Coordinates of C-alpha atoms in Angstrom, one line a residue:
M30 CA -0.2 -0.5 0.2
L31 CA 1.2 3.5 -0.5
P32 CA 2.2 5.5 2.2
L33 CA 0.2 7.9 2.8
C34 CA 2.7 10.3 2.9
M35 CA 3.4 10.2 -0.6
L36 CA 0.2 12.0 -1.2
V37 CA 2.0 15.4 -0.3
D38 CA 4.4 16.1 -3.3
E39 CA 1.2 15.8 -5.5
N40 CA -0.8 18.2 -4.0
V41 CA 2.1 20.5 -3.7
Q42 CA 2.3 21.1 -7.2
M43 CA -1.6 21.5 -7.0
L44 CA -1.1 25.0 -4.7
D45 CA 1.6 26.1 -6.2
E46 CA 0.0 26.9 -9.4
K47 CA -2.5 28.8 -7.6
S48 CA -2.2 32.4 -5.4
A49 CA -3.6 31.9 -1.8
P50 CA -7.1 33.1 -1.4
G51 CA -7.9 36.2 0.4
F52 CA -9.8 36.5 3.2
P53 CA -12.3 39.4 4.6
G54 CA -12.2 40.9 7.7
A55 CA -13.4 40.6 11.3
H56 CA -16.1 41.4 14.0
E57 CA -16.2 41.0 17.1
A58 CA -19.6 42.1 19.2
E59 CA -18.8 43.6 22.8
R60 CA -18.5 41.0 25.0
T61 CA -16.1 40.8 28.3
H62 CA -13.8 38.0 29.7
A63 CA -14.7 37.8 34.0
T64 CA -11.7 36.4 35.2
Q65 CA -9.3 36.4 32.2
H66 CA -7.6 39.5 30.4
C67 CA -7.7 38.8 26.3
A68 CA -4.6 39.4 24.7
L69 CA -5.3 39.9 20.7
W70 CA -1.9 39.6 19.1
V71 CA -1.8 40.7 15.0
Y72 CA -0.2 38.1 13.1
T73 CA -0.7 40.8 10.2
G74 CA -2.4 43.9 8.9
T75 CA -4.7 46.2 11.3
A76 CA -6.6 46.0 13.8
T77 CA -9.2 48.5 16.1
V78 CA -10.2 47.8 19.1
R79 CA -13.2 50.1 21.3
S80 CA -13.6 50.0 24.9
P81 CA -14.5 52.5 27.8
G82 CA -11.7 53.7 27.6
G83 CA -11.9 54.9 23.4
V84 CA -10.2 53.9 20.8
V85 CA -6.9 51.4 20.0
E86 CA -5.9 50.9 16.6
F87 CA -2.7 48.4 16.7
G88 CA -0.7 46.6 13.8
S89 CA 1.4 44.0 12.7
G90 CA 4.1 42.7 15.4
E91 CA 1.8 44.3 18.2
C92 CA -0.4 43.3 20.8
L93 CA -3.4 44.9 22.7
V94 CA -4.3 43.3 26.5
V95 CA -7.4 43.5 27.2
P96 CA -8.1 43.6 31.1
A97 CA -10.2 40.8 32.6
G98 CA -13.7 42.5 33.2
V99 CA -13.3 45.6 30.8
P100 CA -16.2 45.3 27.8
Y101 CA -14.5 45.9 24.2
E102 CA -15.2 44.9 20.8
I103 CA -12.4 44.2 17.9
T104 CA -13.1 45.4 14.3
V105 CA -9.9 43.4 12.2
H106 CA -9.4 44.7 8.9
V107 CA -9.5 43.2 5.2
G108 CA -6.8 40.7 5.0
S109 CA -5.7 40.8 8.8
L110 CA -5.4 38.3 11.3
V111 CA -5.8 39.1 14.7
I112 CA -4.6 35.7 17.7
P113 CA -6.4 36.1 20.4
V114 CA -4.9 34.6 23.7
L115 CA -6.3 34.2 27.1
I116 CA -4.1 34.8 30.4
P117 CA -5.8 34.2 33.7
E118 CA -6.2 37.2 35.7
W119 CA -3.8 36.4 38.3
A120 CA -1.2 36.3 36.0
V121 CA -0.8 39.8 35.1
T122 CA -2.1 42.0 37.9
D123 CA -2.2 46.1 38.0
L124 CA -3.9 46.1 34.4
S125 CA -6.8 48.7 34.4
A126 CA -7.2 49.7 30.7
P127 CA -6.5 48.0 27.6
V128 CA -2.2 48.6 26.8
V129 CA -0.7 48.1 23.9
I130 CA 2.8 45.8 24.3
A131 CA 5.4 45.5 20.8
V132 CA 5.8 41.3 20.2
D133 CA 8.9 40.7 18.6
A134 CA 8.8 38.1 15.9
S135 CA 11.0 35.8 17.1
W136 CA 7.9 35.0 19.7
N137 CA 5.8 34.2 16.7
A138 CA 5.7 30.1 17.3
W139 CA 5.9 30.2 20.8
I140 CA 2.4 32.3 20.8
L141 CA 1.1 30.0 18.2
H142 CA 2.2 27.1 20.6
H143 CA 0.2 28.6 23.7
F144 CA -3.2 29.3 21.3
A145 CA -2.7 25.8 20.7
A146 CA -2.6 24.6 24.0
W147 CA -5.2 26.0 24.7
V148 CA -7.8 25.2 22.0
S149 CA -6.7 21.9 21.6
P150 CA -6.0 18.2 23.6
M151 CA -2.4 18.9 23.0
R152 CA -0.4 17.3 27.0
S153 CA 3.1 16.9 27.4
P154 CA 4.7 13.6 27.1
G155 CA 5.2 12.8 30.2
Y156 CA 1.8 14.5 31.5
T157 CA 1.8 12.8 35.4
G158 CA -1.6 14.5 36.5
D159 CA -4.9 12.9 35.5
E160 CA -3.3 9.7 34.3
L161 CA -0.6 9.4 37.4
L162 CA -3.8 10.5 39.5
A163 CA -6.4 8.1 38.5
E164 CA -3.0 5.5 39.6
L165 CA -2.8 6.8 43.2
D166 CA -6.8 6.4 43.0
R167 CA -6.8 3.2 42.5
R168 CA -3.8 2.3 44.8
D169 CA -5.1 4.0 47.2
D170 CA -8.9 3.5 46.7
Q171 CA -9.6 7.0 47.5
P172 CA -12.7 9.0 45.3
E173 CA -12.6 9.1 41.1
A174 CA -12.0 12.4 39.9
P175 CA -16.0 13.3 39.2
V176 CA -17.3 12.1 36.1
C177 CA -18.4 14.8 33.2
P178 CA -21.9 16.0 32.4
T179 CA -23.0 14.1 28.8
S180 CA -25.2 16.7 27.6
S181 CA -23.7 19.5 25.2
L182 CA -24.9 22.3 27.6
A183 CA -23.7 21.2 31.0
G184 CA -21.1 19.8 29.8
G185 CA -19.7 22.2 28.6
I186 CA -20.3 24.1 31.7
A187 CA -18.4 21.4 33.2
R188 CA -15.7 21.4 30.4
H189 CA -15.5 25.2 31.5
L190 CA -14.8 24.6 35.2
W191 CA -12.4 22.0 35.1
R192 CA -9.9 24.1 32.3
F193 CA -10.8 27.1 35.0
P194 CA -11.7 25.8 38.3
A195 CA -10.8 29.7 40.2
D196 CA -14.2 30.7 37.6
P197 CA -15.5 33.0 40.6
R198 CA -19.0 33.2 39.1
L199 CA -22.2 31.9 40.6
L200 CA -23.2 28.6 38.9
R201 CA -26.9 30.7 38.8
D202 CA -24.6 32.6 36.1
L203 CA -22.9 30.2 34.4
A204 CA -26.0 28.3 33.9
S205 CA -27.3 31.8 32.1
A206 CA -24.2 32.3 30.6
V207 CA -25.4 29.2 28.5
G208 CA -29.1 30.4 28.2
I209 CA -30.7 27.5 30.9
S210 CA -31.9 28.1 34.3
V211 CA -30.2 27.0 37.4
Q212 CA -33.0 24.1 38.0
S213 CA -32.1 22.5 34.3
L214 CA -28.5 23.1 35.0
R215 CA -28.6 20.8 38.6
R216 CA -31.0 18.6 36.7
A217 CA -28.9 17.9 34.2
F218 CA -25.7 17.3 36.7
L219 CA -27.7 14.5 38.9
K220 CA -28.7 12.5 35.9
E221 CA -25.7 12.8 33.9
T222 CA -23.1 12.8 37.5
G223 CA -25.0 11.8 40.5
M224 CA -24.2 14.4 42.0
T225 CA -25.5 18.5 42.2
P226 CA -23.5 21.1 40.6
G227 CA -22.4 22.0 43.6
A228 CA -20.8 19.0 44.5
W229 CA -19.1 18.6 41.4
R230 CA -17.5 21.6 41.1
T231 CA -15.8 21.1 44.8
A232 CA -15.1 17.7 44.0
M233 CA -13.4 18.5 40.6
R234 CA -11.5 21.3 42.7
L235 CA -10.0 19.2 44.8
H236 CA -8.6 16.7 41.9
A237 CA -7.4 19.9 40.3
A238 CA -5.6 21.2 43.6
R239 CA -3.6 17.2 43.7
E240 CA -1.8 18.3 40.1
Y241 CA -0.2 21.2 41.7
L242 CA 0.3 19.6 45.2
L243 CA 1.9 16.8 42.5
A244 CA 4.2 19.4 40.7
G245 CA 5.3 20.8 44.6
Y246 CA 3.1 23.8 44.6
P247 CA 2.6 24.3 48.0
V248 CA -0.6 24.6 50.0
S249 CA -2.1 27.5 49.9
W250 CA -1.0 28.3 46.1
A251 CA -2.6 25.1 45.0
A252 CA -6.0 26.0 46.8
D253 CA -5.6 29.8 45.5
R254 CA -5.5 28.8 42.2
V255 CA -8.5 26.0 42.1
G256 CA -10.8 28.8 44.0
F257 CA -10.8 28.5 47.5
A258 CA -11.2 31.5 49.5
S259 CA -9.3 29.9 52.3
S260 CA -6.7 28.0 52.5
H261 CA -8.5 26.8 56.0
G262 CA -12.1 25.7 53.9
F263 CA -9.3 24.1 51.3
I264 CA -7.3 22.3 53.8
R265 CA -10.8 21.0 55.3
A266 CA -12.4 20.4 52.0
F267 CA -9.4 18.0 50.6
S268 CA -9.4 16.2 54.5
D269 CA -13.3 15.3 54.0
R270 CA -12.7 13.7 50.2
F271 CA -9.4 12.4 50.3
G272 CA -8.6 11.7 53.9
Q273 CA -5.6 14.0 54.6
T274 CA -4.3 16.7 55.0
P275 CA -3.3 18.3 51.8
A276 CA 0.1 18.4 53.3
C277 CA 0.5 15.0 54.4
W278 CA -1.0 14.2 50.6
A279 CA 1.7 16.1 49.2
Q280 CA 4.4 14.2 51.8
G281 CA 3.6 11.3 50.9
H282 CA 3.6 10.9 47.4
N283 CA 5.9 13.7 46.2
A284 CA 7.0 16.0 43.5
V285 CA 6.9 13.4 40.6
G286 CA 7.0 16.1 37.7
D287 CA 5.1 18.3 36.0
G288 CA 1.4 17.5 35.4
E289 CA -0.6 19.8 32.3
R290 CA -1.7 21.8 34.9
A291 CA 2.2 22.4 36.1
S292 CA 2.8 23.1 32.3
E293 CA 0.2 25.3 31.9
E294 CA 0.9 27.4 34.4
R295 CA 4.6 28.7 33.5
R296 CA 3.5 28.4 29.7
T297 CA 0.8 31.1 31.0
T298 CA 3.6 32.7 33.4
R299 CA 6.4 33.0 31.0
F300 CA 3.8 34.5 28.0
A301 CA 2.8 37.1 31.0
D302 CA 6.2 37.9 32.3
A303 CA 7.2 38.5 28.4
L304 CA 4.1 41.3 27.8
T305 CA 4.5 42.8 31.7
G306 CA 7.7 43.6 30.9
G307 CA 6.9 46.8 28.6
T308 CA 7.9 44.8 25.6
S309 CA 9.3 41.1 24.3
T310 CA 12.0 42.4 22.1
A311 CA 14.7 41.8 24.8
R312 CA 13.5 38.5 26.0
T313 CA 14.0 35.5 24.6
A314 CA 11.2 33.3 23.7
P315 CA 11.2 30.1 26.1
P316 CA 12.0 26.3 24.0
I317 CA 8.3 24.9 22.8
P318 CA 8.4 21.7 23.9
A319 CA 7.2 18.8 22.7
S320 CA 3.5 17.8 23.4
V321 CA 1.2 14.3 22.3
A322 CA -2.7 14.2 22.0
A323 CA -3.6 10.3 22.9
R324 CA -5.7 8.3 21.7
R325 CA -8.9 9.6 21.1
T326 CA -11.9 9.0 18.4
Y327 CA -14.1 11.6 17.8
R328 CA -17.8 10.3 16.3
D329 CA -19.1 13.4 15.1
T330 CA -15.8 15.7 13.9
H331 CA -14.0 15.4 11.1
V332 CA -10.0 16.9 12.6
V333 CA -8.2 18.7 10.3
L334 CA -4.4 19.1 11.8
W335 CA -2.0 21.5 9.6
M336 CA 1.8 22.1 10.6
Y337 CA 3.0 25.6 11.1
R338 CA 6.6 24.8 12.1
G339 CA 8.4 21.3 12.7
T340 CA 7.6 17.6 12.6
A341 CA 4.9 15.3 13.9
R342 CA 3.6 11.6 13.5
V343 CA 0.0 11.3 13.0
S344 CA -1.7 7.7 13.4
V345 CA -5.0 6.7 12.4
D346 CA -6.1 3.3 13.5
D347 CA -3.2 1.5 12.3
R348 CA -1.9 3.8 9.6
H349 CA 1.1 5.9 10.2
I350 CA 2.1 9.2 8.8
E351 CA 4.8 11.8 9.1
L352 CA 4.7 15.3 9.1
S353 CA 6.8 18.0 8.3
D354 CA 6.4 21.9 7.6
G355 CA 3.1 23.5 6.1
D356 CA 2.2 19.4 6.0
A357 CA -2.1 19.4 6.5
V358 CA -3.8 16.0 7.5
W359 CA -7.3 15.0 7.1
M360 CA -8.5 12.6 10.1
P361 CA -12.2 11.5 9.4
A362 CA -14.9 11.2 12.3
G363 CA -15.2 7.8 13.6
H364 CA -11.5 7.0 13.4
S365 CA -9.4 7.0 16.2
H366 CA -6.1 8.8 16.3
E367 CA -2.9 9.8 18.0
V368 CA -0.8 12.5 17.4
M369 CA 2.6 13.1 18.9
V370 CA 4.7 16.7 18.0
D371 CA 8.0 17.6 18.4
D372 CA 10.3 19.7 19.9
G373 CA 10.2 23.4 18.6
A374 CA 7.0 22.3 16.5
V375 CA 3.7 23.6 16.7
A376 CA 0.4 21.7 15.6
L377 CA -2.5 24.0 14.7
P378 CA -6.0 21.9 14.7
M379 CA -9.2 22.5 12.8
A380 CA -12.8 20.8 13.7
F381 CA -15.9 19.9 11.1
P382 CA -19.1 18.8 12.4
A383 CA -19.8 15.6 10.8
D384 CA -22.6 17.2 10.1
L385 CA -21.6 20.3 8.2
L386 CA -19.9 18.2 5.7
D387 CA -21.5 15.8 2.7
V388 CA -18.5 13.9 3.3
R389 CA -18.7 9.7 3.7
G390 CA -15.7 8.3 2.8
D391 CA -13.1 7.5 5.1
D392 CA -9.7 7.9 3.7
V393 CA -6.9 10.2 5.9
V394 CA -5.7 13.1 3.4
V395 CA -1.9 14.6 3.7
T396 CA -1.3 17.9 1.2
R397 CA 1.2 19.7 1.6
V398 CA 0.0 23.5 1.8
P399 CA 2.6 26.4 0.3
S400 CA 4.4 28.9 2.6
T401 CA 2.2 31.6 0.8
W402 CA -0.9 30.0 2.1
Q403 CA 0.4 30.5 5.9
A404 CA -2.2 33.8 7.0
F405 CA -4.7 32.1 5.0
M406 CA -4.7 28.9 7.2
L407 CA -4.2 30.8 10.2
H408 CA -7.0 32.6 9.8
N409 CA -9.1 29.6 9.5
V410 CA -8.0 28.0 12.5
V411 CA -8.7 31.2 14.5
S412 CA -12.6 31.8 12.4
S413 CA -12.9 27.8 13.3
V414 CA -12.0 28.0 17.0
T415 CA -12.3 31.0 18.3
L416 CA -15.7 33.9 17.8
L417 CA -13.8 36.2 16.2
R418 CA -14.4 34.9 12.7
P419 CA -16.2 37.3 9.3
E420 CA -19.4 37.0 9.4
G421 CA -21.1 34.7 6.7
Y422 CA -17.8 32.8 7.3
D423 CA -17.5 29.4 5.4
P424 CA -16.1 26.8 7.4
T425 CA -15.6 24.5 4.6
E426 CA -13.5 26.9 2.5
V427 CA -10.0 25.6 3.5
L428 CA -10.7 22.6 2.7
E429 CA -9.2 24.2 -1.0
V430 CA -5.9 23.0 0.4
F431 CA -6.4 19.4 -0.7
G432 CA -7.7 20.0 -3.9
G433 CA -11.4 18.6 -3.4
L434 CA -10.1 15.9 -2.4
V435 CA -12.0 15.7 0.9
Q436 CA -15.2 16.7 -0.9
R437 CA -15.3 14.8 -3.5
R438 CA -15.7 10.9 -1.9
R439 CA -16.8 8.2 -2.9
D440 CA -20.5 7.8 -2.3
I441 CA -21.2 4.0 -1.1
E442 CA -25.0 4.7 -1.5
D443 CA -24.7 5.3 -5.0
A444 CA -26.6 3.3 -7.4
A445 CA -24.0 2.5 -9.5
L446 CA -22.3 0.7 -6.6
M447 CA -24.8 -1.1 -4.2
M448 CA -24.7 -1.9 -1.0
P449 CA -25.5 -6.0 0.3
V450 CA -28.6 -5.4 3.2
T451 CA -27.5 -8.8 4.8
P452 CA -25.8 -7.0 7.8
A453 CA -22.4 -9.9 7.3
A454 CA -22.2 -9.1 3.7
R455 CA -22.7 -5.3 4.5
L456 CA -20.5 -5.7 7.0
I457 CA -18.0 -7.1 4.4
A458 CA -18.5 -4.6 2.0
Q459 CA -18.2 -1.0 4.2
K460 CA -15.3 -2.8 5.5
T461 CA -13.8 -3.0 1.9
L462 CA -15.0 0.5 0.8
D463 CA -12.7 1.4 4.3
D464 CA -9.2 -0.3 3.0
L465 CA -10.1 -0.9 -0.8
A466 CA -6.0 -1.7 -0.6
G467 CA -6.8 -4.5 1.2
R468 CA -5.9 -8.1 0.2
T469 CA -8.4 -9.9 1.7
T470 CA -10.3 -12.1 -0.4
T471 CA -13.6 -13.9 -0.8
P472 CA -12.7 -17.1 1.3
Q473 CA -11.1 -15.1 4.5
W474 CA -13.8 -12.7 4.4
A475 CA -15.8 -16.1 4.5
E476 CA -14.4 -17.4 7.5
D477 CA -14.6 -14.3 9.5
V478 CA -18.3 -13.9 9.1
G479 CA -18.8 -17.9 9.2
V480 CA -20.2 -18.7 6.5
S481 CA -18.9 -20.4 3.1
S482 CA -17.5 -18.4 0.1
R483 CA -20.3 -19.4 -1.8
T484 CA -22.3 -17.6 0.4
V485 CA -20.9 -14.5 0.4
N486 CA -21.0 -14.6 -3.3
R487 CA -24.9 -14.9 -3.2
W488 CA -24.8 -12.5 -1.0
F489 CA -23.8 -9.9 -3.2
R490 CA -25.5 -10.7 -6.7
E491 CA -28.2 -11.4 -5.3
E492 CA -28.5 -8.0 -3.5
T493 CA -26.3 -5.5 -5.8
G494 CA -26.3 -7.9 -8.6
R495 CA -22.5 -8.8 -8.7
G496 CA -20.6 -11.2 -7.0
Y497 CA -18.2 -9.7 -5.0
G498 CA -15.0 -10.3 -6.6
R499 CA -16.4 -8.1 -9.2
W500 CA -18.0 -5.8 -7.0
R501 CA -14.5 -4.8 -5.3
R502 CA -13.2 -4.7 -8.8
I503 CA -15.9 -1.5 -9.5
A504 CA -15.6 0.1 -6.4
R505 CA -11.8 0.2 -6.7
V506 CA -12.2 1.9 -10.4
R507 CA -14.5 4.1 -9.3
R508 CA -12.4 5.2 -6.3
A509 CA -9.3 5.1 -8.5
M510 CA -11.6 7.5 -11.6
E511 CA -11.6 10.0 -8.3
L512 CA -8.1 9.6 -7.6
L513 CA -7.3 10.9 -11.1
D514 CA -9.7 13.9 -11.2
Q515 CA -7.6 15.3 -8.5
G516 CA -4.1 14.9 -10.3
V517 CA -2.5 11.6 -8.7
A518 CA -0.5 9.5 -10.8
P519 CA -1.8 6.5 -12.7
S520 CA 1.1 4.6 -10.8
A521 CA 0.4 6.3 -7.3
T522 CA -3.6 5.5 -7.7
A523 CA -3.0 1.8 -8.9
R524 CA -0.9 1.3 -5.4
R525 CA -3.9 3.3 -3.3
V526 CA -6.6 1.0 -4.5
G527 CA -4.8 -2.6 -4.4
Y528 CA -3.2 -3.6 -6.6
T529 CA 0.6 -4.3 -6.9
H530 CA 1.1 -4.2 -10.9
L531 CA -0.1 -1.1 -13.4
S532 CA -1.1 -3.8 -15.9
A533 CA -3.5 -5.2 -14.3
F534 CA -5.2 -1.7 -13.1
S535 CA -5.1 -0.2 -16.1
R536 CA -6.3 -3.7 -17.6
D537 CA -9.4 -3.1 -14.8
F538 CA -9.9 0.3 -15.4
R539 CA -10.2 0.0 -19.0
E540 CA -13.0 -3.3 -18.8
E541 CA -15.0 -0.8 -16.7
V542 CA -14.6 2.6 -17.9
G543 CA -13.9 1.6 -21.6
M544 CA -10.5 3.4 -21.2
S545 CA -7.4 3.4 -20.4
P546 CA -6.5 5.4 -17.0
R547 CA -4.0 7.9 -19.4
E548 CA -6.9 8.5 -21.3
F549 CA -9.7 8.7 -18.4
V550 CA -6.9 12.1 -17.6
R551 CA -6.7 13.5 -20.6
R552 CA -10.5 13.2 -21.8
P553 CA -11.9 16.9 -22.4
P554 CA -14.0 18.5 -20.0
R555 CA -17.4 18.0 -19.7

């Protein structure tokens, strides 16, 4: 089977022939961050922010920091790009009005790394937070971390509180912010977690505090960071839940390195220190550490990962792909994937709800994005994961970098390739479509489902009009037509759809289509 990374060079040529698309400006209506400062960094172009203190215009290489609690609205001018980065209120003190700070270009990659860490599930490779805590819980027979609610609204509030445990807002204010009543929030938490929202919040804060304690932070400091008004109240609540004081618990487990909360703490502190110095020009950006997104499966979301800088490795199911500067990979919903980003690298994600796209194929697609498209890609990353997006923004426009390869997928329900209806036969058909380069034979499929080869062929013949072998050949040829339409060479297409020899592919293609692959490529447009 052709390695997926070999798709890259074929798609580079397709993009280099075109200029990078432009992008419009954006406007975000007035909003306020209650417990976080918002650093609005201009990557390119200009922007205007209006706040009670007046109007501020700032441009490329500048960062406007809006204090927590200050309402503001921002206009990003046409062709400009602003990266919003949230900073906890505790990280920058004595900030009462928006301030513009010069940011040296040497910080660009690091700020994007910081931004990516806030909008993606990337973690440091030695992550010792939840995983180690879970192991300690099992060993010590202590309470596990509270279960996150499953409904969208309650789950959204829970995820926010887990990320920002010190958020001081009352539960009724959090519920109001997402348009539900506090009674509805209470019912959802009780049903989905067995705990009231208040009890869940306290349990979550205590578990979050243990990550800081594991990293060696003082008890009083940890209590403050997770939202307890006093050390005394924290110690009492911790002792009630875990059977010992925080100091005794920390002494028994010692400092074991950095959990994700501790890593985030230092990352935020470094950024805040650079900003509060008045300018980052005199400060050296810290090194960008490696990171890992543990294997997970998004059932209803497709993901695009784009390498702004450096190298990474992506595994989708049992397929492994090496990525480098400018590569972008499409990872379809329903397939498990893991991402390992190397030191100094920045990987930026974009997510697409499965119901947003008429895409039914399961192919992993890799392309190379030219450096001239960098601002366009960043514009799409920001627009897809923040509210700072143009009016009427089409999130699918970024898929243009794949040369149409993602949108034009095979439609397995098409009448030209009917699907069998017998469950076992349909399973065979779906697995075949998922891996057209596979070598599983009819007898092997028959053994897998516990029937004879004759039965498998009978299912396919009676329900699709073709035996299994002919059905798979048509599926391969149909997919090959799509790949050839995308500019993939006939030899590469043959390997991708399961042919070892180009001659066999050409023979089957001619029998099904009436022309050779090369003739198909050269045919006049319809």
